[in-house]
Structures are given as C-alpha cells and as structure tokens.
mmCIF file of C-alpha atoms in Angstrom:
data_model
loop_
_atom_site.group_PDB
_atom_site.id
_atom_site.type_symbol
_atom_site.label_atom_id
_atom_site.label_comp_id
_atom_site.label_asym_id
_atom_site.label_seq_id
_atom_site.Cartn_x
_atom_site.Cartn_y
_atom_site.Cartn_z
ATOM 1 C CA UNK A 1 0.000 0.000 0.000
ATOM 2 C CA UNK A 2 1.204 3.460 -0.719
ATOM 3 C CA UNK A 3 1.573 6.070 1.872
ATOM 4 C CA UNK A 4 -0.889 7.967 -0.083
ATOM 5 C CA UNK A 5 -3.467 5.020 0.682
ATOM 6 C CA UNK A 6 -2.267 4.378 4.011
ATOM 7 C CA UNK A 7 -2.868 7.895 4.948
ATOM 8 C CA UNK A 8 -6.215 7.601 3.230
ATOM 9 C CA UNK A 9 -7.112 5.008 5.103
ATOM 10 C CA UNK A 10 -5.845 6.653 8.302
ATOM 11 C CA UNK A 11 -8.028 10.161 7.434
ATOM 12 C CA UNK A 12 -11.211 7.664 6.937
ATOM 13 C CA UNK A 13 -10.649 5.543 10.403
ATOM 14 C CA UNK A 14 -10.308 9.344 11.969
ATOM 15 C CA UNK A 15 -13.410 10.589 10.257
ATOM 16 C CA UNK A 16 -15.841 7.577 11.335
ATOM 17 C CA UNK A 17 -14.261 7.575 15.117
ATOM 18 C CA UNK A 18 -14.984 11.433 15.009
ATOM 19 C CA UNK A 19 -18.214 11.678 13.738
ATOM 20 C CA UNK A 20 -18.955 8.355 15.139
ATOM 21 C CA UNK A 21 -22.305 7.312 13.347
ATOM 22 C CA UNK A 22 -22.893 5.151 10.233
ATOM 23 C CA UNK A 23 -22.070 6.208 6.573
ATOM 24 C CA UNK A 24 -21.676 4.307 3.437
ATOM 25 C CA UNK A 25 -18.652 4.243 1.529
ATOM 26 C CA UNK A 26 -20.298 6.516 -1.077
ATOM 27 C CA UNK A 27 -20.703 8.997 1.927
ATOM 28 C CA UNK A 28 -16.812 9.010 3.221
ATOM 29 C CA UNK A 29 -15.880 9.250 -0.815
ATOM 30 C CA UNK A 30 -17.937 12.658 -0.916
ATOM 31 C CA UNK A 31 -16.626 14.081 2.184
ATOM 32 C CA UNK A 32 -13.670 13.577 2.155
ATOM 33 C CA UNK A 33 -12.434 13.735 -1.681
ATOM 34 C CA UNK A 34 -10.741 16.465 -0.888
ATOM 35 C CA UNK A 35 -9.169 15.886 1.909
ATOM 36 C CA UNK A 36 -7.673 12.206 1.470
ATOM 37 C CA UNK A 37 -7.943 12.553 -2.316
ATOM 38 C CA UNK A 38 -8.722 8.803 -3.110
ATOM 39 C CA UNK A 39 -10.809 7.455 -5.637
ATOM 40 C CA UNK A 40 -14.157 5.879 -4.878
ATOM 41 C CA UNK A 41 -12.671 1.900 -5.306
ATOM 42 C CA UNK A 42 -9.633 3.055 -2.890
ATOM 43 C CA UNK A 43 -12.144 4.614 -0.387
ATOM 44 C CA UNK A 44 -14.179 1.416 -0.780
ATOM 45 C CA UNK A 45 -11.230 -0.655 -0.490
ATOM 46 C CA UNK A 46 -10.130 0.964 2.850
ATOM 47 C CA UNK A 47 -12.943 0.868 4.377
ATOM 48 C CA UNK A 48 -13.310 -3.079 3.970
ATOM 49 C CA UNK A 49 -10.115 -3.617 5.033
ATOM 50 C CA UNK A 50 -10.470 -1.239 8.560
ATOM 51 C CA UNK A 51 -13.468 -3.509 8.922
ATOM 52 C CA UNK A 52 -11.813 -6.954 8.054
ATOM 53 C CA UNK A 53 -9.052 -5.254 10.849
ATOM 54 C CA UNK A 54 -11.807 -4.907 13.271
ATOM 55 C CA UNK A 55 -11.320 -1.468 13.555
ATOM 56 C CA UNK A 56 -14.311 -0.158 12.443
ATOM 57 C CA UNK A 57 -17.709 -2.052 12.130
ATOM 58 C CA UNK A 58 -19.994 -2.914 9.002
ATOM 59 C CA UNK A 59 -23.907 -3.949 8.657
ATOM 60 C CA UNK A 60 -24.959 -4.946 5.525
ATOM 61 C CA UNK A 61 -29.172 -3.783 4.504
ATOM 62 C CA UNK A 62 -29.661 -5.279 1.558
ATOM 63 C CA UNK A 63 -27.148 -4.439 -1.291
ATOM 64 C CA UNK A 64 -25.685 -1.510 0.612
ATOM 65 C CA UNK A 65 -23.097 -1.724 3.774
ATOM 66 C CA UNK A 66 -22.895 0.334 6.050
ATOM 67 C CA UNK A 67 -19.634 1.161 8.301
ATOM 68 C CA UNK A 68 -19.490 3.008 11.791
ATOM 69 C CA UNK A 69 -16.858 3.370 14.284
ATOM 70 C CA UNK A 70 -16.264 0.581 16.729
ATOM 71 C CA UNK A 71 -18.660 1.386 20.098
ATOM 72 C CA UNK A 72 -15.967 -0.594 22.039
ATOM 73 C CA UNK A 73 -13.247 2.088 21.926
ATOM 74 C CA UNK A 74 -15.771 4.588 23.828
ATOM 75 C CA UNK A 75 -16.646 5.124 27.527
ATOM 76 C CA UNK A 76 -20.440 4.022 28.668
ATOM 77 C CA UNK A 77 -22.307 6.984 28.578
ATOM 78 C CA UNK A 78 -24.730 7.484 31.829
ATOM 79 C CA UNK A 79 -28.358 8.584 31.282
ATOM 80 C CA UNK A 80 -28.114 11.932 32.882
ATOM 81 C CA UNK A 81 -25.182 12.508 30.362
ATOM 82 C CA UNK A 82 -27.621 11.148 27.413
ATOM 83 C CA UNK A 83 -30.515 13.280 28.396
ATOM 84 C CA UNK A 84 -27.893 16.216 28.778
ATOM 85 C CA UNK A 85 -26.427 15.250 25.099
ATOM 86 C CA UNK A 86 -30.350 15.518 23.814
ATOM 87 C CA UNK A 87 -31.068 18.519 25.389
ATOM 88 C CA UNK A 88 -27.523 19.924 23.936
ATOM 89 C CA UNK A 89 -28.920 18.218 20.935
ATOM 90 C CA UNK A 90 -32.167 20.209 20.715
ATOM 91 C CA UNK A 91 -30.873 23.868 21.445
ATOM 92 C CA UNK A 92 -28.394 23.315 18.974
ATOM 93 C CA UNK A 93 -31.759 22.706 16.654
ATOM 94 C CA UNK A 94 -33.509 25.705 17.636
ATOM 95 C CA UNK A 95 -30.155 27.989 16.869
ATOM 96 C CA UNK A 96 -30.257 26.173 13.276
ATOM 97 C CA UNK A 97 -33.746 26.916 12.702
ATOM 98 C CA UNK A 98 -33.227 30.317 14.257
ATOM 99 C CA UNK A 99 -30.352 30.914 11.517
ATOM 100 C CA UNK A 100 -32.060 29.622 8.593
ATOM 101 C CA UNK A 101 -34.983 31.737 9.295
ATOM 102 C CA UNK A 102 -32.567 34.800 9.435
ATOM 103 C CA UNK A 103 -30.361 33.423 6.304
ATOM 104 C CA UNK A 104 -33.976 32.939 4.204
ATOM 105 C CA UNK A 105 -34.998 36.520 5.562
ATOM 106 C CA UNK A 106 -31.612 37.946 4.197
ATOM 107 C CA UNK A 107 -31.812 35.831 0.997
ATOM 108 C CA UNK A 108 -35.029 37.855 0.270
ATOM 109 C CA UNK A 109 -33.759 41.324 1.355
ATOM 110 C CA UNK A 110 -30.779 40.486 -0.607
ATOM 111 C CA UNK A 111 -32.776 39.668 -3.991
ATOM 112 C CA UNK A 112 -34.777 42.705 -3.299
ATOM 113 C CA UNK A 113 -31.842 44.719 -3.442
ATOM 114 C CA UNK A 114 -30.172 43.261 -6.556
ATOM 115 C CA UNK A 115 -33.215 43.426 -8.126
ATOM 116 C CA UNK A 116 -33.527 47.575 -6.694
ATOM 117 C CA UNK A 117 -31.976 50.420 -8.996
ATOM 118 C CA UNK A 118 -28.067 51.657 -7.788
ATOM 119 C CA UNK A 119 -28.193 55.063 -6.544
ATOM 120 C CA UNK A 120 -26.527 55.729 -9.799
ATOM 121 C CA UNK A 121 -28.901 54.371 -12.121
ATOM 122 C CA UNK A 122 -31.160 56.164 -10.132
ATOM 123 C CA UNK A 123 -29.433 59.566 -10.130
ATOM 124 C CA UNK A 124 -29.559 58.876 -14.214
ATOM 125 C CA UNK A 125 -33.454 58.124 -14.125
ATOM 126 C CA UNK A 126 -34.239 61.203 -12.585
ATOM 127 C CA UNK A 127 -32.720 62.933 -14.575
ATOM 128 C CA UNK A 128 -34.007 61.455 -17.292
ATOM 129 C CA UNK A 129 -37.743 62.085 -15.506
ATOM 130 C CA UNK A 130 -36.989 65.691 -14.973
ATOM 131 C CA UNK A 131 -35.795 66.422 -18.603
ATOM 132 C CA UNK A 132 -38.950 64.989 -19.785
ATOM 133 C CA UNK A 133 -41.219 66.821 -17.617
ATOM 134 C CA UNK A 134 -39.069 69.969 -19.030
ATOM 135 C CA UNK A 135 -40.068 69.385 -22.187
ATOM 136 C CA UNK A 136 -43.866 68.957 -21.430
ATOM 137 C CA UNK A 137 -43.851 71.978 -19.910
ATOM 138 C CA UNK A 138 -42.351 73.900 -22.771
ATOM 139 C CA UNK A 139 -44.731 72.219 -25.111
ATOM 140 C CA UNK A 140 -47.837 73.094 -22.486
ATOM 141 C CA UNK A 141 -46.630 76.978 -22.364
ATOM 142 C CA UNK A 142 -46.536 76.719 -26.504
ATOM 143 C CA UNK A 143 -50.240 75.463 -26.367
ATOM 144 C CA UNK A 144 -50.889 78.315 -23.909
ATOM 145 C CA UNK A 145 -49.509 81.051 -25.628
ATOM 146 C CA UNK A 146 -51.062 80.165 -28.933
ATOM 147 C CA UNK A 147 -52.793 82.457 -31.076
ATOM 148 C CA UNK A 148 -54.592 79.816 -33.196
ATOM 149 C CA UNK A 149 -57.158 78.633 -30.620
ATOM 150 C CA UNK A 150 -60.017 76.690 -32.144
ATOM 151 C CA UNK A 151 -62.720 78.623 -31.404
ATOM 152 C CA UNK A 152 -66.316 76.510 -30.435
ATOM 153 C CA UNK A 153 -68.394 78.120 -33.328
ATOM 154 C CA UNK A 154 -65.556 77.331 -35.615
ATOM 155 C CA UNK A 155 -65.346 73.580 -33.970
ATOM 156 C CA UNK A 156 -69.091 73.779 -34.473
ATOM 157 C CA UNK A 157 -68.785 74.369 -37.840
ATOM 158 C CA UNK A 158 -66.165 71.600 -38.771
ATOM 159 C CA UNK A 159 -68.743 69.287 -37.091
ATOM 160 C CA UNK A 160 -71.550 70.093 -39.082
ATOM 161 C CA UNK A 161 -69.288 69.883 -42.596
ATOM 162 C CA UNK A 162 -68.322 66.363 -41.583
ATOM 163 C CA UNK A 163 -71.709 65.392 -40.831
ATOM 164 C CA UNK A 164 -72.563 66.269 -44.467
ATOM 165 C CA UNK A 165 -69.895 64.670 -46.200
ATOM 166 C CA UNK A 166 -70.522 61.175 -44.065
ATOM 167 C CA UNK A 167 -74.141 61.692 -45.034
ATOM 168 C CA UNK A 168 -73.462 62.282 -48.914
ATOM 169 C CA UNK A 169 -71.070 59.180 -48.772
ATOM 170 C CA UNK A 170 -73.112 56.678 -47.326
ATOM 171 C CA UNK A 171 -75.948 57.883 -49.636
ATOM 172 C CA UNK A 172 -73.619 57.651 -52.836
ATOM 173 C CA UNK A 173 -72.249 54.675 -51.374
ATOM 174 C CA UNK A 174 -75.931 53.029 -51.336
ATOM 175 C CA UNK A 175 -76.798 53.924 -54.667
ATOM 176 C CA UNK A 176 -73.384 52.502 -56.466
ATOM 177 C CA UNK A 177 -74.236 49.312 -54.358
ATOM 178 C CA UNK A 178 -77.788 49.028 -55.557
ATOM 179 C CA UNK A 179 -76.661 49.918 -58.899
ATOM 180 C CA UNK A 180 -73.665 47.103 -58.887
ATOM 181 C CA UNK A 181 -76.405 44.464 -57.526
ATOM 182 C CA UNK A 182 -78.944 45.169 -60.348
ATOM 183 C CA UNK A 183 -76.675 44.375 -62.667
ATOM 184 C CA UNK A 184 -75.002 41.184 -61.205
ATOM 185 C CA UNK A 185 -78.345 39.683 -61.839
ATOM 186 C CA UNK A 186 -77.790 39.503 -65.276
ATOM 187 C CA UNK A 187 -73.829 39.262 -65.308
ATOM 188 C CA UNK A 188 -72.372 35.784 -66.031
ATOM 189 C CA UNK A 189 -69.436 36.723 -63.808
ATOM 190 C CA UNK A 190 -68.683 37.325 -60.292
ATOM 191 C CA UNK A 191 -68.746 40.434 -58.522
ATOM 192 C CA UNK A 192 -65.282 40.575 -58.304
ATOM 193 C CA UNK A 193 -64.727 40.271 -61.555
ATOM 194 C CA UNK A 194 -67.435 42.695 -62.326
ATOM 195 C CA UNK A 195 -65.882 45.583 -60.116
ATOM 196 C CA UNK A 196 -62.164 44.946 -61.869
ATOM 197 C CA UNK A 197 -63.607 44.937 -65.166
ATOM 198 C CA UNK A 198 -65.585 48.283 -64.845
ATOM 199 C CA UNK A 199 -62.478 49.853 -62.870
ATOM 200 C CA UNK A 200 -64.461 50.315 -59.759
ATOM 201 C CA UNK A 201 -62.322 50.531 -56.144
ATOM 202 C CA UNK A 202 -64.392 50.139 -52.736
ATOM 203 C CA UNK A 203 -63.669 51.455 -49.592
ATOM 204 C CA UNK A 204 -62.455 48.006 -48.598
ATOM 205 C CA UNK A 205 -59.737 47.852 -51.531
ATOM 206 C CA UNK A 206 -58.012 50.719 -49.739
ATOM 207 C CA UNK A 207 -58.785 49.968 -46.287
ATOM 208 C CA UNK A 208 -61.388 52.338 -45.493
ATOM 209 C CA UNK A 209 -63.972 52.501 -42.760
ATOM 210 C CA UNK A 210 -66.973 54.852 -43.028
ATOM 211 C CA UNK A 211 -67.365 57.208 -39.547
ATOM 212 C CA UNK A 212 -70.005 57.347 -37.719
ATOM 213 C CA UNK A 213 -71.804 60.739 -37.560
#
C-alpha cells in the first residue's frame, strides 16, 4: 500500500471515530475527496479492510453496507449525560432553525436589493424624468400662448361639414351598391370580376372605414 493510501485510510478511520455514526462508503468518498484525495474503489477498499481489521464495524441492509466506528473504543455513557447530550442536541436545533430563518430573511432582502436600482442608475433616471417633464412643460406653455385657438363656433362648424360629407357618402355609397347588384343579376361573372372589369375601387380595396356621424 502506498503512503498515499495508508494515509487515506488513516483520514477515513479518523473521520468515522470522530463523527462516530454510520455512513456508506459513497458517503466518506464525498466528504472527504478532498481531503484524502482517493478514488471511490480506494475509499471502498479501505474501508473493507479497517473492517476486516476490526477497527471499524460494518452492517450490511440489503445491497448496501454500512460502516461506523467501533462502540468498544468509547466510555459508557450514563443517562443523565444522554438526556444532557439531547437537550444539547435540541438547542443546537432551535439555533439552526433560528439561523435559517434569518439566512432565508436575508436571501429575500438580498434579492430585493439586486433586483432595486443603484443610486446611480437612479441619479440617471431622474434625470431622465426631470428632462422629460421639461419638455412637457415647454410644449404646455406653446399650447398656452397660442394664437390659433379653435374657437367653439368654428369647432361647431367643422362638425356640421363632416356630418354632411358622411351623409353624402353613405348615400352615394348606397346607390353605387344598388346599382352594382342590379346588374349582377344579369352578369355571367362574379362580382369581383365585375368591379375589376368596370375599374371600380371600394372602400375596402383601400382599407377604409366609413365614420359614424
């Protein structure tokens, strides 16, 4: 064995006796790549020879083992040192929680603030803001201090004309409709055809929708 493995194998007997509670060899491989640097067959290797050694035990559940330090090695542990070990056990949990809740709560403030404008970028919209309200107010004061105001008889007036000129459409419209549908009855073509060969262009051809009055 190389003294690369046989400090491999030294760093994994360590690591079970420290942590001292069961782990596959899949486990030890992913905890401590880095540290021992051994491939997954070497860690797998090591561990079933520290168990053939009797150094550290193995339980096999079905297709998977299952290695832990040897119990023997450690002192008997009373019950009032067991129920203090829970209790340690159990305000360490609370402190976790406690943390998490504060690392999720800073997690959020943190996205919130990524997410926020820099006081730069804010600096830049404002300015940005303010320039255009400039400009609306210079076109506002032009609108003001025109001479051309619309008057309401002259409005009026523009009203009425447009009226008119919807009224004569619709009626001229009407009558080159009724005129086109007479003669369909006796045309051997369609419509279509009909309105190409006389050179006639509706409103639709260019898109055009008749007002409302």
């Amino acid at each position: 064995m190389s003294k690369k493995d046989s400090a491999g194998v030294a760093q994994i007997l360590a690591y079970l006796n420290e942590k001292n509670r069961p782990f596959s060899a899949q486990d030890v491989f992913t905890n401590l790549q880095k540290q021992c640097g051994l491939g997954k067959t070497a860690v797998v290797k090591a561990m079933e020879q520290l168990a053939q050694e009797g150094k550290i035990r193995e339980k096999v559940y079905g297709k998977q083992k299952i290695y832990f330090a040897d119990q023997s090695q450690f002192a008997d542990v009373s019950d009032a040192e067991l129920k203090k070990m829970d209790a340690r056990i159990a305000e360490i949990g609370n402190e976790v929680q406690t943390i998490s809740q504060s690392c999720r709560q800073l997690d959020t403030e943190l996205k919130e603030l990524n997410s926020s404008l820099t006081t730069a970028e804010m600096k830049a919209q404002i300015q940005e803001l303010q320039a255009e309200c400039s400009g609306y107010r210079e076109r506002l004061e032009e609108i003001k201090s025109a001479k051309n105001h619309v008057t309401p008889e002259e409005r009026q007036k523009v009203y009425k004309e447009r009226e008119t000129y919807v009224k004569e459409w619709r009626k001229r419209k009407r009558l080159v409709t009724d005129m086109v549908e007479a003669i369909l009855e006796g045309y051997p073509k369609s419509k279509k055809q009909f309105l190409e060969e006389a050179g006639i262009e509706t409103d639709e051809d260019h898109k055009v929708t008749m007002p409302n009055i």
